[in-house]
Amino acid sequence: MSIDAGPPGQLRIAPSILSADFGNLAAAVRGVDAETDWLHVDVMDGHFVPNVTIGPPVVASLRRYSQRFFDCHLMMDNPGRYFESFARSGADGCTIHVEIGDTVALIREARAQGLRVGVAANPDTPLDAVAPFLGEIDLLLLMTVFPGFGGQSFMADVLEKVRAARAIVDAEGLECDIEVDGGIDPTTAPLAVQAGANVLVAGSAIFARPDALAAARALRAAASVAP
Ligand code: DX5
Ligand code: ZN
């Protein structure tokens, strides 16, 4: 059974477990529950990005400890092979990268598994590459760093793309969330929200802080002052 993502367009804090203690994931995830909305799961295959992380077995394990919406970011060359496995493991949404191509078919395949569907674009991928899919997807992920690693600096240049995406989504009355991922902290979060993002992924700004729950609370407070 899938967890409800909540109304589209609403502010959502999505902690990325990439920066959490992988030896103590359940406690890390539960520790930020009170101040967060989704759980962002970064899946890296060592091909689309140089790094390797986790997959469906970890999603299945975490599912026993969290009732949050599991927002799985698939940084993979061949995500279609794994939709069924992610869905069976308890993923609620899967986001694929537009750079790998075959986007229409992959959206359809993910939907067929009952997943909420997102499409992601790297910082140097133009909005034109994802705009044709906005009416068919639940989430547009605009990367504010090049994917692969946590702890990188926010790329403010991407804000222009966020603004343009928000303009299309609002003008066409689409039910598509706009998510930003990479370098989001209490300083950059309000900029992203002002530009039109409503789902904020944060890894190091939450899990690399001594008090992750307080850090999540501070992030939400900073994001809520905008616009
Ligand atoms: C990067 C991942 C991000 C990452 C963000 O490839 O997609 O989700 O965890 O980490 P921070 O918030 O530290 O930039
Ligand atoms: Zn991510």
Coordinates of N, CA and C and ligand atoms in Angstrom, one line a residue:
M1 N 0.8 -1.2 0.0 CA 0.0 0.0 0.0 C 0.9 1.2 0.0
S2 N 0.6 2.2 -0.9 CA 1.4 3.4 -1.0 C 1.0 4.4 0.0
I3 N 2.0 5.2 0.4 CA 1.8 6.4 1.3 C 1.4 7.6 0.5
D4 N 0.4 8.3 0.9 CA 0.0 9.5 0.2 C 1.1 10.6 0.2
A5 N 1.3 11.2 -1.0 CA 2.3 12.2 -1.1 C 1.9 13.5 -0.5
G6 N 0.6 13.7 -0.3 CA 0.0 15.0 0.1 C -0.3 15.8 -1.1
P7 N -1.0 17.0 -0.8 CA -1.5 17.8 -1.9 C -0.3 18.4 -2.8
P8 N -0.4 18.3 -4.1 CA 0.7 18.9 -4.9 C 0.9 20.4 -4.6
G9 N 2.1 20.8 -4.7 CA 2.4 22.2 -4.5 C 2.7 22.6 -3.1
Q10 N 2.4 21.8 -2.1 CA 2.6 22.1 -0.7 C 4.1 22.0 -0.3
L11 N 4.5 22.8 0.6 CA 5.9 22.7 1.0 C 6.2 21.3 1.7
R12 N 7.2 20.7 1.2 CA 7.6 19.4 1.8 C 9.1 19.4 2.0
I13 N 9.5 18.9 3.2 CA 10.9 18.7 3.5 C 11.2 17.2 3.4
A14 N 12.2 17.0 2.5 CA 12.5 15.6 2.2 C 14.0 15.3 2.5
P15 N 14.3 14.8 3.7 CA 15.7 14.5 4.1 C 16.2 13.4 3.2
S16 N 17.5 13.6 2.8 CA 18.1 12.6 2.0 C 19.0 11.7 2.9
I17 N 18.7 10.4 2.8 CA 19.5 9.6 3.7 C 20.9 9.3 3.3
L18 N 21.3 9.9 2.2 CA 22.6 9.8 1.7 C 23.7 10.2 2.7
S19 N 23.3 11.3 3.5 CA 24.2 11.8 4.5 C 24.0 11.2 5.9
A20 N 23.1 10.2 6.0 CA 22.8 9.6 7.3 C 23.8 8.5 7.6
D21 N 23.8 8.1 8.8 CA 24.7 7.0 9.2 C 24.1 5.7 8.7
F22 N 24.7 5.1 7.7 CA 24.1 3.9 7.1 C 24.1 2.7 8.1
G23 N 24.9 2.8 9.1 CA 24.9 1.7 10.1 C 23.8 1.9 11.1
N24 N 23.1 3.0 11.0 CA 22.0 3.3 12.0 C 20.9 4.0 11.3
L25 N 20.5 3.5 10.2 CA 19.5 4.2 9.3 C 18.2 4.4 10.0
A26 N 17.7 3.3 10.6 CA 16.3 3.4 11.1 C 16.2 4.5 12.2
A27 N 17.2 4.5 13.0 CA 17.2 5.5 14.1 C 17.3 6.9 13.5
A28 N 18.2 7.0 12.4 CA 18.4 8.4 11.8 C 17.1 8.8 11.2
V29 N 16.4 7.9 10.5 CA 15.1 8.3 9.8 C 14.0 8.6 10.9
R30 N 13.9 7.8 11.9 CA 12.9 8.1 12.9 C 13.2 9.4 13.7
G31 N 14.5 9.7 13.8 CA 14.9 10.9 14.5 C 14.5 12.2 13.9
V32 N 14.2 12.2 12.6 CA 13.8 13.5 12.0 C 12.3 13.4 11.6
D33 N 11.7 12.4 11.9 CA 10.3 12.2 11.5 C 9.4 13.4 11.8
A34 N 9.5 13.9 13.0 CA 8.6 15.0 13.5 C 8.7 16.3 12.7
E35 N 9.8 16.5 12.0 CA 10.0 17.8 11.4 C 10.1 17.6 9.8
T36 N 9.8 16.5 9.3 CA 10.0 16.2 7.9 C 8.7 15.6 7.3
D37 N 8.7 15.6 5.9 CA 7.5 15.1 5.3 C 7.7 13.8 4.5
W38 N 8.6 13.9 3.6 CA 9.0 12.7 2.7 C 10.3 12.2 3.2
L39 N 10.7 11.0 2.6 CA 12.1 10.5 2.8 C 12.7 10.3 1.4
H40 N 13.8 11.0 1.2 CA 14.4 11.0 -0.1 C 15.5 9.9 -0.1
V41 N 15.4 8.9 -1.0 CA 16.3 7.8 -1.1 C 17.1 7.9 -2.4
D42 N 18.4 8.1 -2.2 CA 19.3 8.3 -3.4 C 19.9 7.0 -3.8
V43 N 19.5 6.5 -5.0 CA 19.9 5.2 -5.6 C 20.9 5.5 -6.7
M44 N 22.1 5.1 -6.5 CA 23.2 5.3 -7.5 C 23.8 4.0 -8.0
D45 N 23.9 3.9 -9.3 CA 24.3 2.6 -9.9 C 25.8 2.5 -10.3
G46 N 26.6 3.5 -10.1 CA 28.0 3.5 -10.5 C 28.1 3.6 -12.0
H47 N 27.1 3.9 -12.8 CA 27.1 4.1 -14.2 C 26.6 5.5 -14.6
F48 N 25.4 5.8 -14.2 CA 24.8 7.1 -14.5 C 25.6 8.1 -13.7
V49 N 26.0 7.8 -12.5 CA 26.8 8.6 -11.6 C 28.0 7.7 -11.1
P50 N 29.1 8.3 -10.7 CA 30.2 7.5 -10.4 C 30.1 6.7 -9.0
N51 N 29.1 7.1 -8.2 CA 29.0 6.6 -6.9 C 28.0 5.4 -6.9
V52 N 28.1 4.6 -5.9 CA 27.2 3.4 -5.7 C 26.6 3.5 -4.3
T53 N 25.2 3.4 -4.2 CA 24.6 3.5 -2.9 C 23.8 2.3 -2.6
I54 N 22.5 2.4 -2.6 CA 21.6 1.4 -2.0 C 20.5 1.1 -3.0
G55 N 19.7 0.1 -2.7 CA 18.6 -0.3 -3.6 C 17.5 -0.9 -2.9
P56 N 16.6 -1.6 -3.6 CA 15.4 -2.1 -3.0 C 15.5 -2.8 -1.6
P57 N 16.5 -3.6 -1.3 CA 16.5 -4.2 0.0 C 16.5 -3.2 1.2
V58 N 17.2 -2.1 1.0 CA 17.3 -1.1 2.0 C 15.9 -0.4 2.1
V59 N 15.3 -0.2 1.0 CA 14.0 0.4 1.0 C 13.0 -0.5 1.8
A60 N 13.1 -1.8 1.5 CA 12.2 -2.7 2.2 C 12.5 -2.7 3.7
S61 N 13.7 -2.6 4.1 CA 14.1 -2.6 5.6 C 13.6 -1.3 6.2
L62 N 13.8 -0.2 5.5 CA 13.4 1.1 6.1 C 11.8 1.2 6.2
R63 N 11.2 0.5 5.3 CA 9.7 0.6 5.3 C 9.1 0.2 6.6
R64 N 9.8 -0.7 7.3 CA 9.3 -1.2 8.6 C 9.4 -0.2 9.7
Y65 N 10.2 0.9 9.4 CA 10.4 1.9 10.5 C 9.9 3.2 10.2
S66 N 9.3 3.4 9.0 CA 8.8 4.8 8.6 C 7.5 4.7 7.8
Q67 N 6.7 5.6 8.2 CA 5.4 5.8 7.4 C 5.5 7.0 6.5
R68 N 6.7 7.5 6.2 CA 6.8 8.6 5.3 C 6.7 8.2 3.9
F69 N 6.4 9.1 3.0 CA 6.4 8.9 1.6 C 7.8 8.7 1.1
F70 N 8.1 7.6 0.5 CA 9.5 7.2 0.1 C 9.7 7.7 -1.3
D71 N 10.5 8.8 -1.4 CA 10.7 9.5 -2.7 C 12.1 9.0 -3.2
C72 N 12.0 8.0 -4.1 CA 13.3 7.4 -4.6 C 13.8 8.0 -5.8
H73 N 15.0 8.5 -5.7 CA 15.7 9.2 -6.8 C 16.7 8.3 -7.5
L74 N 16.3 7.8 -8.6 CA 17.0 6.8 -9.3 C 18.0 7.3 -10.3
M75 N 19.3 7.4 -9.8 CA 20.4 7.9 -10.6 C 21.0 6.7 -11.2
M76 N 20.3 6.2 -12.3 CA 20.6 4.9 -12.9 C 20.4 5.0 -14.4
D77 N 21.2 4.2 -15.1 CA 21.1 4.1 -16.5 C 19.9 3.3 -16.9
N78 N 19.5 2.3 -16.1 CA 18.5 1.4 -16.5 C 17.4 1.2 -15.4
P79 N 16.7 2.3 -15.0 CA 15.8 2.2 -13.9 C 14.6 1.2 -14.2
G80 N 14.2 1.1 -15.4 CA 13.0 0.3 -15.8 C 13.1 -1.1 -15.3
R81 N 14.3 -1.6 -15.2 CA 14.5 -3.0 -14.7 C 14.2 -3.2 -13.2
Y82 N 14.1 -2.0 -12.5 CA 13.9 -2.1 -11.1 C 12.6 -1.5 -10.5
F83 N 11.8 -1.0 -11.4 CA 10.5 -0.4 -10.8 C 9.7 -1.4 -10.0
E84 N 9.6 -2.6 -10.6 CA 8.7 -3.6 -9.9 C 9.3 -3.9 -8.5
S85 N 10.6 -4.0 -8.5 CA 11.3 -4.3 -7.2 C 11.2 -3.2 -6.2
F86 N 11.3 -2.0 -6.7 CA 11.2 -0.8 -5.8 C 9.8 -0.8 -5.2
A87 N 8.8 -0.9 -6.1 CA 7.4 -0.9 -5.7 C 7.1 -2.0 -4.7
R88 N 7.6 -3.1 -4.9 CA 7.3 -4.3 -4.0 C 8.0 -4.0 -2.7
S89 N 9.1 -3.3 -2.7 CA 9.9 -3.0 -1.5 C 9.3 -1.9 -0.6
G90 N 8.3 -1.2 -1.2 CA 7.7 -0.1 -0.4 C 8.0 1.3 -0.9
A91 N 8.6 1.4 -2.0 CA 8.8 2.8 -2.6 C 7.5 3.3 -3.0
D92 N 7.3 4.6 -2.8 CA 6.0 5.3 -3.1 C 6.1 6.1 -4.5
G93 N 7.3 6.7 -4.6 CA 7.5 7.4 -5.9 C 8.9 7.1 -6.4
C94 N 9.1 7.1 -7.7 CA 10.4 6.9 -8.3 C 10.6 8.0 -9.3
T95 N 11.8 8.6 -9.2 CA 12.2 9.7 -10.2 C 13.3 9.2 -11.0
I96 N 13.1 9.3 -12.3 CA 14.1 8.9 -13.3 C 14.8 10.1 -13.9
H97 N 16.0 10.0 -14.4 CA 16.6 11.1 -15.1 C 16.3 11.2 -16.6
V98 N 16.0 12.4 -17.0 CA 15.6 12.6 -18.4 C 16.8 12.3 -19.4
E99 N 18.1 12.5 -18.8 CA 19.3 12.4 -19.6 C 19.4 10.9 -20.2
I100 N 18.8 9.9 -19.6 CA 19.0 8.6 -20.1 C 18.1 8.2 -21.2
G101 N 17.1 9.1 -21.5 CA 16.2 8.9 -22.7 C 15.1 7.9 -22.4
D102 N 14.3 7.6 -23.4 CA 13.2 6.6 -23.2 C 12.2 7.1 -22.2
T103 N 12.0 8.4 -22.0 CA 11.3 8.9 -20.9 C 9.8 8.5 -20.9
V104 N 9.2 8.6 -22.1 CA 7.8 8.3 -22.2 C 7.5 6.9 -21.7
A105 N 8.3 6.0 -22.2 CA 8.1 4.5 -21.9 C 8.4 4.3 -20.4
L106 N 9.4 4.9 -19.9 CA 9.7 4.7 -18.5 C 8.6 5.3 -17.5
I107 N 8.1 6.4 -17.9 CA 7.0 7.0 -17.1 C 5.8 6.0 -17.1
R108 N 5.5 5.4 -18.2 CA 4.4 4.5 -18.3 C 4.7 3.2 -17.5
E109 N 5.9 2.7 -17.6 CA 6.3 1.5 -16.8 C 6.2 1.7 -15.3
A110 N 6.7 2.9 -14.9 CA 6.7 3.2 -13.4 C 5.2 3.3 -13.0
R111 N 4.4 4.0 -13.7 CA 3.0 4.1 -13.4 C 2.3 2.7 -13.3
A112 N 2.7 1.8 -14.2 CA 2.1 0.5 -14.2 C 2.4 -0.3 -12.9
Q113 N 3.4 0.2 -12.2 CA 3.8 -0.5 -10.9 C 3.1 0.3 -9.8
G114 N 2.3 1.2 -10.1 CA 1.5 2.0 -9.0 C 2.4 3.0 -8.4
L115 N 3.5 3.4 -9.0 CA 4.4 4.4 -8.4 C 4.0 5.8 -8.8
R116 N 4.2 6.8 -7.9 CA 4.1 8.2 -8.3 C 5.4 8.4 -9.1
V117 N 5.3 9.2 -10.1 CA 6.4 9.3 -11.1 C 7.0 10.7 -11.2
G118 N 8.4 10.8 -11.1 CA 9.1 12.0 -11.2 C 10.1 11.9 -12.4
V119 N 10.4 13.1 -12.9 CA 11.5 13.2 -13.9 C 12.5 14.2 -13.4
A120 N 13.8 13.9 -13.5 CA 14.8 14.7 -13.0 C 15.7 15.3 -14.1
A121 N 16.2 16.5 -13.9 CA 17.1 17.1 -14.9 C 18.3 17.6 -14.2
N122 N 19.5 17.3 -14.7 CA 20.8 17.8 -14.2 C 20.9 19.3 -14.4
P123 N 21.8 19.9 -13.7 CA 21.9 21.4 -13.8 C 22.1 21.9 -15.2
D124 N 22.8 21.1 -16.0 CA 23.0 21.6 -17.4 C 22.0 21.1 -18.4
T125 N 21.0 20.5 -18.0 CA 19.9 20.0 -18.9 C 18.8 21.1 -19.0
P126 N 18.5 21.5 -20.2 CA 17.5 22.6 -20.3 C 16.1 22.2 -19.9
L127 N 15.3 23.2 -19.6 CA 13.9 22.9 -19.2 C 13.2 22.3 -20.4
D128 N 13.6 22.7 -21.6 CA 12.9 22.2 -22.8 C 12.9 20.6 -22.8
A129 N 14.0 20.0 -22.2 CA 14.1 18.6 -22.2 C 13.0 17.9 -21.4
V130 N 12.5 18.6 -20.4 CA 11.5 18.0 -19.5 C 10.1 18.6 -19.7
A131 N 10.1 19.8 -20.2 CA 8.8 20.4 -20.4 C 7.7 19.6 -21.0
P132 N 8.0 18.8 -22.0 CA 7.0 18.0 -22.7 C 6.3 16.9 -21.7
F133 N 6.9 16.6 -20.6 CA 6.4 15.6 -19.7 C 5.7 16.1 -18.5
L134 N 5.6 17.4 -18.4 CA 5.1 18.0 -17.2 C 3.6 17.6 -16.9
G135 N 2.9 17.5 -18.0 CA 1.5 17.1 -17.8 C 1.3 15.6 -17.5
E136 N 2.3 14.8 -17.5 CA 2.2 13.4 -17.3 C 2.8 12.9 -16.0
I137 N 3.6 13.8 -15.4 CA 4.3 13.4 -14.2 C 3.8 14.1 -12.9
D138 N 4.2 13.5 -11.8 CA 3.8 14.1 -10.5 C 4.8 15.0 -9.9
L139 N 6.1 14.8 -10.4 CA 7.2 15.6 -9.8 C 8.2 15.9 -10.8
L140 N 8.7 17.1 -10.8 CA 9.8 17.5 -11.6 C 11.0 17.8 -10.6
L141 N 12.1 17.1 -10.8 CA 13.2 17.3 -9.9 C 14.3 18.1 -10.7
L142 N 14.5 19.3 -10.2 CA 15.6 20.1 -10.8 C 16.8 20.0 -9.9
M143 N 17.8 19.4 -10.4 CA 19.1 19.2 -9.6 C 19.8 20.5 -9.5
T144 N 20.2 20.8 -8.2 CA 20.9 22.1 -8.0 C 22.4 21.8 -7.7
V145 N 22.8 20.5 -7.9 CA 24.2 20.1 -8.0 C 24.2 19.0 -9.1
F146 N 25.4 18.7 -9.5 CA 25.5 17.5 -10.4 C 25.4 16.3 -9.5
P147 N 24.5 15.3 -9.9 CA 24.2 14.2 -9.0 C 25.5 13.3 -8.8
G148 N 25.5 12.6 -7.6 CA 26.5 11.7 -7.4 C 27.0 11.7 -5.9
F149 N 27.0 12.9 -5.3 CA 27.6 13.0 -4.0 C 26.8 14.1 -3.2
G150 N 26.8 13.8 -1.9 CA 26.2 14.9 -1.0 C 27.2 15.9 -0.7
G151 N 26.8 17.0 0.0 CA 27.7 18.0 0.5 C 28.3 18.9 -0.5
Q152 N 27.7 19.0 -1.7 CA 28.2 20.0 -2.8 C 27.5 21.3 -2.6
S153 N 28.1 22.3 -3.3 CA 27.5 23.7 -3.2 C 26.3 23.9 -4.1
F154 N 25.3 24.5 -3.6 CA 24.1 24.9 -4.4 C 24.5 25.7 -5.6
M155 N 23.9 25.3 -6.8 CA 24.1 26.1 -8.0 C 23.0 27.0 -8.3
A156 N 23.2 28.3 -7.9 CA 22.1 29.3 -8.0 C 21.6 29.5 -9.4
D157 N 22.4 29.2 -10.4 CA 22.0 29.4 -11.8 C 20.7 28.6 -12.1
V158 N 20.5 27.5 -11.4 CA 19.4 26.7 -11.6 C 18.0 27.3 -11.3
L159 N 18.1 28.4 -10.4 CA 16.9 29.0 -10.0 C 16.1 29.6 -11.1
E160 N 16.7 30.0 -12.2 CA 16.0 30.5 -13.4 C 15.2 29.4 -14.0
K161 N 15.7 28.2 -14.0 CA 14.9 27.0 -14.5 C 13.8 26.7 -13.6
V162 N 14.0 26.8 -12.3 CA 12.9 26.6 -11.3 C 11.8 27.6 -11.6
R163 N 12.1 28.8 -11.8 CA 11.1 29.9 -12.0 C 10.3 29.6 -13.3
A164 N 11.0 29.2 -14.3 CA 10.4 28.9 -15.6 C 9.5 27.7 -15.5
A165 N 9.9 26.7 -14.8 CA 9.1 25.5 -14.6 C 7.8 25.8 -13.8
R166 N 8.0 26.6 -12.7 CA 6.8 27.0 -11.9 C 5.8 27.8 -12.8
A167 N 6.3 28.6 -13.6 CA 5.4 29.4 -14.5 C 4.6 28.5 -15.4
I168 N 5.2 27.5 -15.9 CA 4.5 26.5 -16.8 C 3.4 25.8 -16.0
V169 N 3.9 25.2 -14.9 CA 3.0 24.4 -14.0 C 1.8 25.2 -13.6
D170 N 2.0 26.4 -13.2 CA 0.9 27.3 -12.7 C 0.0 27.7 -13.9
A171 N 0.6 28.1 -15.0 CA -0.2 28.6 -16.1 C -1.1 27.5 -16.7
E172 N -0.6 26.3 -16.6 CA -1.3 25.2 -17.2 C -2.1 24.4 -16.1
G173 N -2.1 24.9 -14.9 CA -2.8 24.2 -13.8 C -2.4 22.8 -13.6
L174 N -1.2 22.5 -13.7 CA -0.7 21.1 -13.6 C -0.5 20.7 -12.1
E175 N -0.7 19.4 -11.8 CA -0.5 19.0 -10.5 C 0.8 18.3 -10.3
C176 N 1.9 19.1 -10.6 CA 3.2 18.6 -10.6 C 4.0 19.3 -9.5
D177 N 4.6 18.6 -8.6 CA 5.5 19.1 -7.6 C 6.8 19.5 -8.3
I178 N 7.4 20.5 -7.7 CA 8.8 20.9 -8.2 C 9.7 20.8 -7.0
E179 N 10.7 19.9 -7.2 CA 11.6 19.5 -6.2 C 13.0 20.0 -6.6
V180 N 13.8 20.4 -5.6 CA 15.2 20.8 -5.8 C 16.0 19.9 -4.9
D181 N 17.2 19.6 -5.3 CA 18.1 18.6 -4.6 C 19.5 19.0 -4.9
G182 N 20.2 19.3 -3.7 CA 21.6 19.6 -3.8 C 21.9 20.9 -3.2
G183 N 22.7 20.9 -2.1 CA 23.1 22.2 -1.5 C 22.0 23.0 -0.8
I184 N 20.9 22.3 -0.5 CA 19.8 23.0 0.1 C 20.0 23.1 1.7
D185 N 20.0 24.3 2.2 CA 20.2 24.6 3.6 C 19.4 25.8 4.0
P186 N 19.4 26.2 5.2 CA 18.5 27.4 5.6 C 18.8 28.7 4.8
T187 N 20.0 28.8 4.1 CA 20.2 30.0 3.3 C 19.7 29.8 1.9
T188 N 19.8 28.6 1.3 CA 19.4 28.4 -0.1 C 17.9 28.0 -0.2
A189 N 17.4 27.4 0.9 CA 16.0 26.9 0.8 C 15.0 28.1 0.4
P190 N 15.1 29.2 1.1 CA 14.2 30.3 0.8 C 14.3 30.8 -0.7
L191 N 15.5 30.7 -1.2 CA 15.7 31.1 -2.6 C 15.0 30.2 -3.5
A192 N 15.1 28.9 -3.2 CA 14.4 27.9 -4.1 C 12.9 28.0 -4.0
V193 N 12.4 28.2 -2.8 CA 11.0 28.4 -2.6 C 10.5 29.6 -3.3
Q194 N 11.2 30.7 -3.1 CA 10.8 31.9 -3.8 C 10.7 31.7 -5.4
A195 N 11.6 30.9 -5.9 CA 11.7 30.6 -7.3 C 10.5 29.7 -7.7
G196 N 10.0 29.0 -6.8 CA 8.8 28.1 -7.1 C 8.9 26.7 -6.8
A197 N 10.0 26.3 -6.1 CA 10.1 24.9 -5.7 C 9.3 24.7 -4.5
N198 N 8.7 23.5 -4.4 CA 7.9 23.2 -3.1 C 8.4 21.9 -2.4
V199 N 9.2 21.1 -3.0 CA 9.8 20.0 -2.3 C 11.3 20.2 -2.2
L200 N 11.8 20.2 -0.9 CA 13.2 20.5 -0.7 C 13.9 19.3 -0.2
V201 N 14.9 18.8 -0.9 CA 15.7 17.7 -0.5 C 16.9 18.3 0.2
A202 N 17.2 17.7 1.4 CA 18.4 18.1 2.1 C 19.1 16.9 2.8
G203 N 20.3 16.7 2.4 CA 21.1 15.6 3.0 C 22.0 16.1 4.2
S204 N 23.1 16.8 3.8 CA 24.1 17.2 4.8 C 23.5 18.3 5.7
A205 N 22.6 19.1 5.2 CA 22.1 20.2 6.1 C 21.2 19.6 7.2
I206 N 20.8 18.3 7.1 CA 20.1 17.7 8.1 C 20.9 16.6 8.8
F207 N 21.3 15.6 8.1 CA 21.9 14.4 8.7 C 23.4 14.7 9.1
A208 N 24.0 15.7 8.6 CA 25.4 15.9 8.9 C 25.5 16.9 10.1
R209 N 24.4 17.3 10.6 CA 24.4 18.2 11.7 C 24.3 17.5 13.0
P210 N 24.9 18.0 14.1 CA 24.9 17.3 15.4 C 23.4 17.0 15.9
D211 N 22.5 17.9 15.6 CA 21.1 17.7 16.0 C 20.3 17.7 14.7
A212 N 20.0 16.5 14.2 CA 19.4 16.5 12.8 C 17.9 17.0 12.9
L213 N 17.3 16.7 14.0 CA 15.9 17.1 14.2 C 15.8 18.7 14.2
A214 N 16.7 19.3 15.0 CA 16.7 20.8 15.1 C 17.1 21.3 13.7
A215 N 18.0 20.7 13.0 CA 18.4 21.2 11.7 C 17.2 21.1 10.7
A216 N 16.4 20.0 10.8 CA 15.2 19.9 9.9 C 14.2 21.0 10.2
R217 N 14.0 21.3 11.5 CA 13.1 22.3 12.0 C 13.6 23.7 11.4
A218 N 14.9 23.9 11.5 CA 15.4 25.2 11.1 C 15.3 25.4 9.5
L219 N 15.4 24.2 8.8 CA 15.2 24.3 7.4 C 13.8 24.6 7.0
R220 N 12.9 24.0 7.7 CA 11.4 24.3 7.4 C 11.1 25.7 7.8
A221 N 11.6 26.2 8.9 CA 11.3 27.6 9.3 C 11.9 28.5 8.2
A222 N 13.1 28.3 7.8 CA 13.7 29.2 6.8 C 12.9 29.1 5.5
A223 N 12.4 27.9 5.1 CA 11.7 27.8 3.8 C 10.3 28.4 3.9
S224 N 9.8 28.4 5.1 CA 8.4 28.9 5.3 C 8.3 30.4 5.3
V225 N 9.4 31.1 5.4 CA 9.3 32.6 5.3 C 9.1 33.1 3.9
A226 N 9.4 32.2 2.9 CA 9.3 32.6 1.5 C 8.0 32.1 1.0
P227 N 7.4 32.7 0.0 CA 7.9 34.0 -0.6 C 7.4 35.2 0.2
Ligands
DX5_1 C1 23.1 14.1 -4.9 C2 21.8 13.5 -4.3 C3 21.2 14.3 -3.2 C4 22.2 14.5 -2.1 C5 22.0 15.9 -1.6 O1 23.4 13.3 -6.0 O2 20.8 13.3 -5.3 O3 20.0 13.9 -2.8 O4 21.9 13.6 -1.0 O5 22.9 16.1 -0.6 P1 23.2 17.6 0.0 O6 21.9 18.0 0.6 O7 24.2 17.4 1.0 O8 23.6 18.5 -1.1
ZN2 ZN 18.7 13.0 -4.6

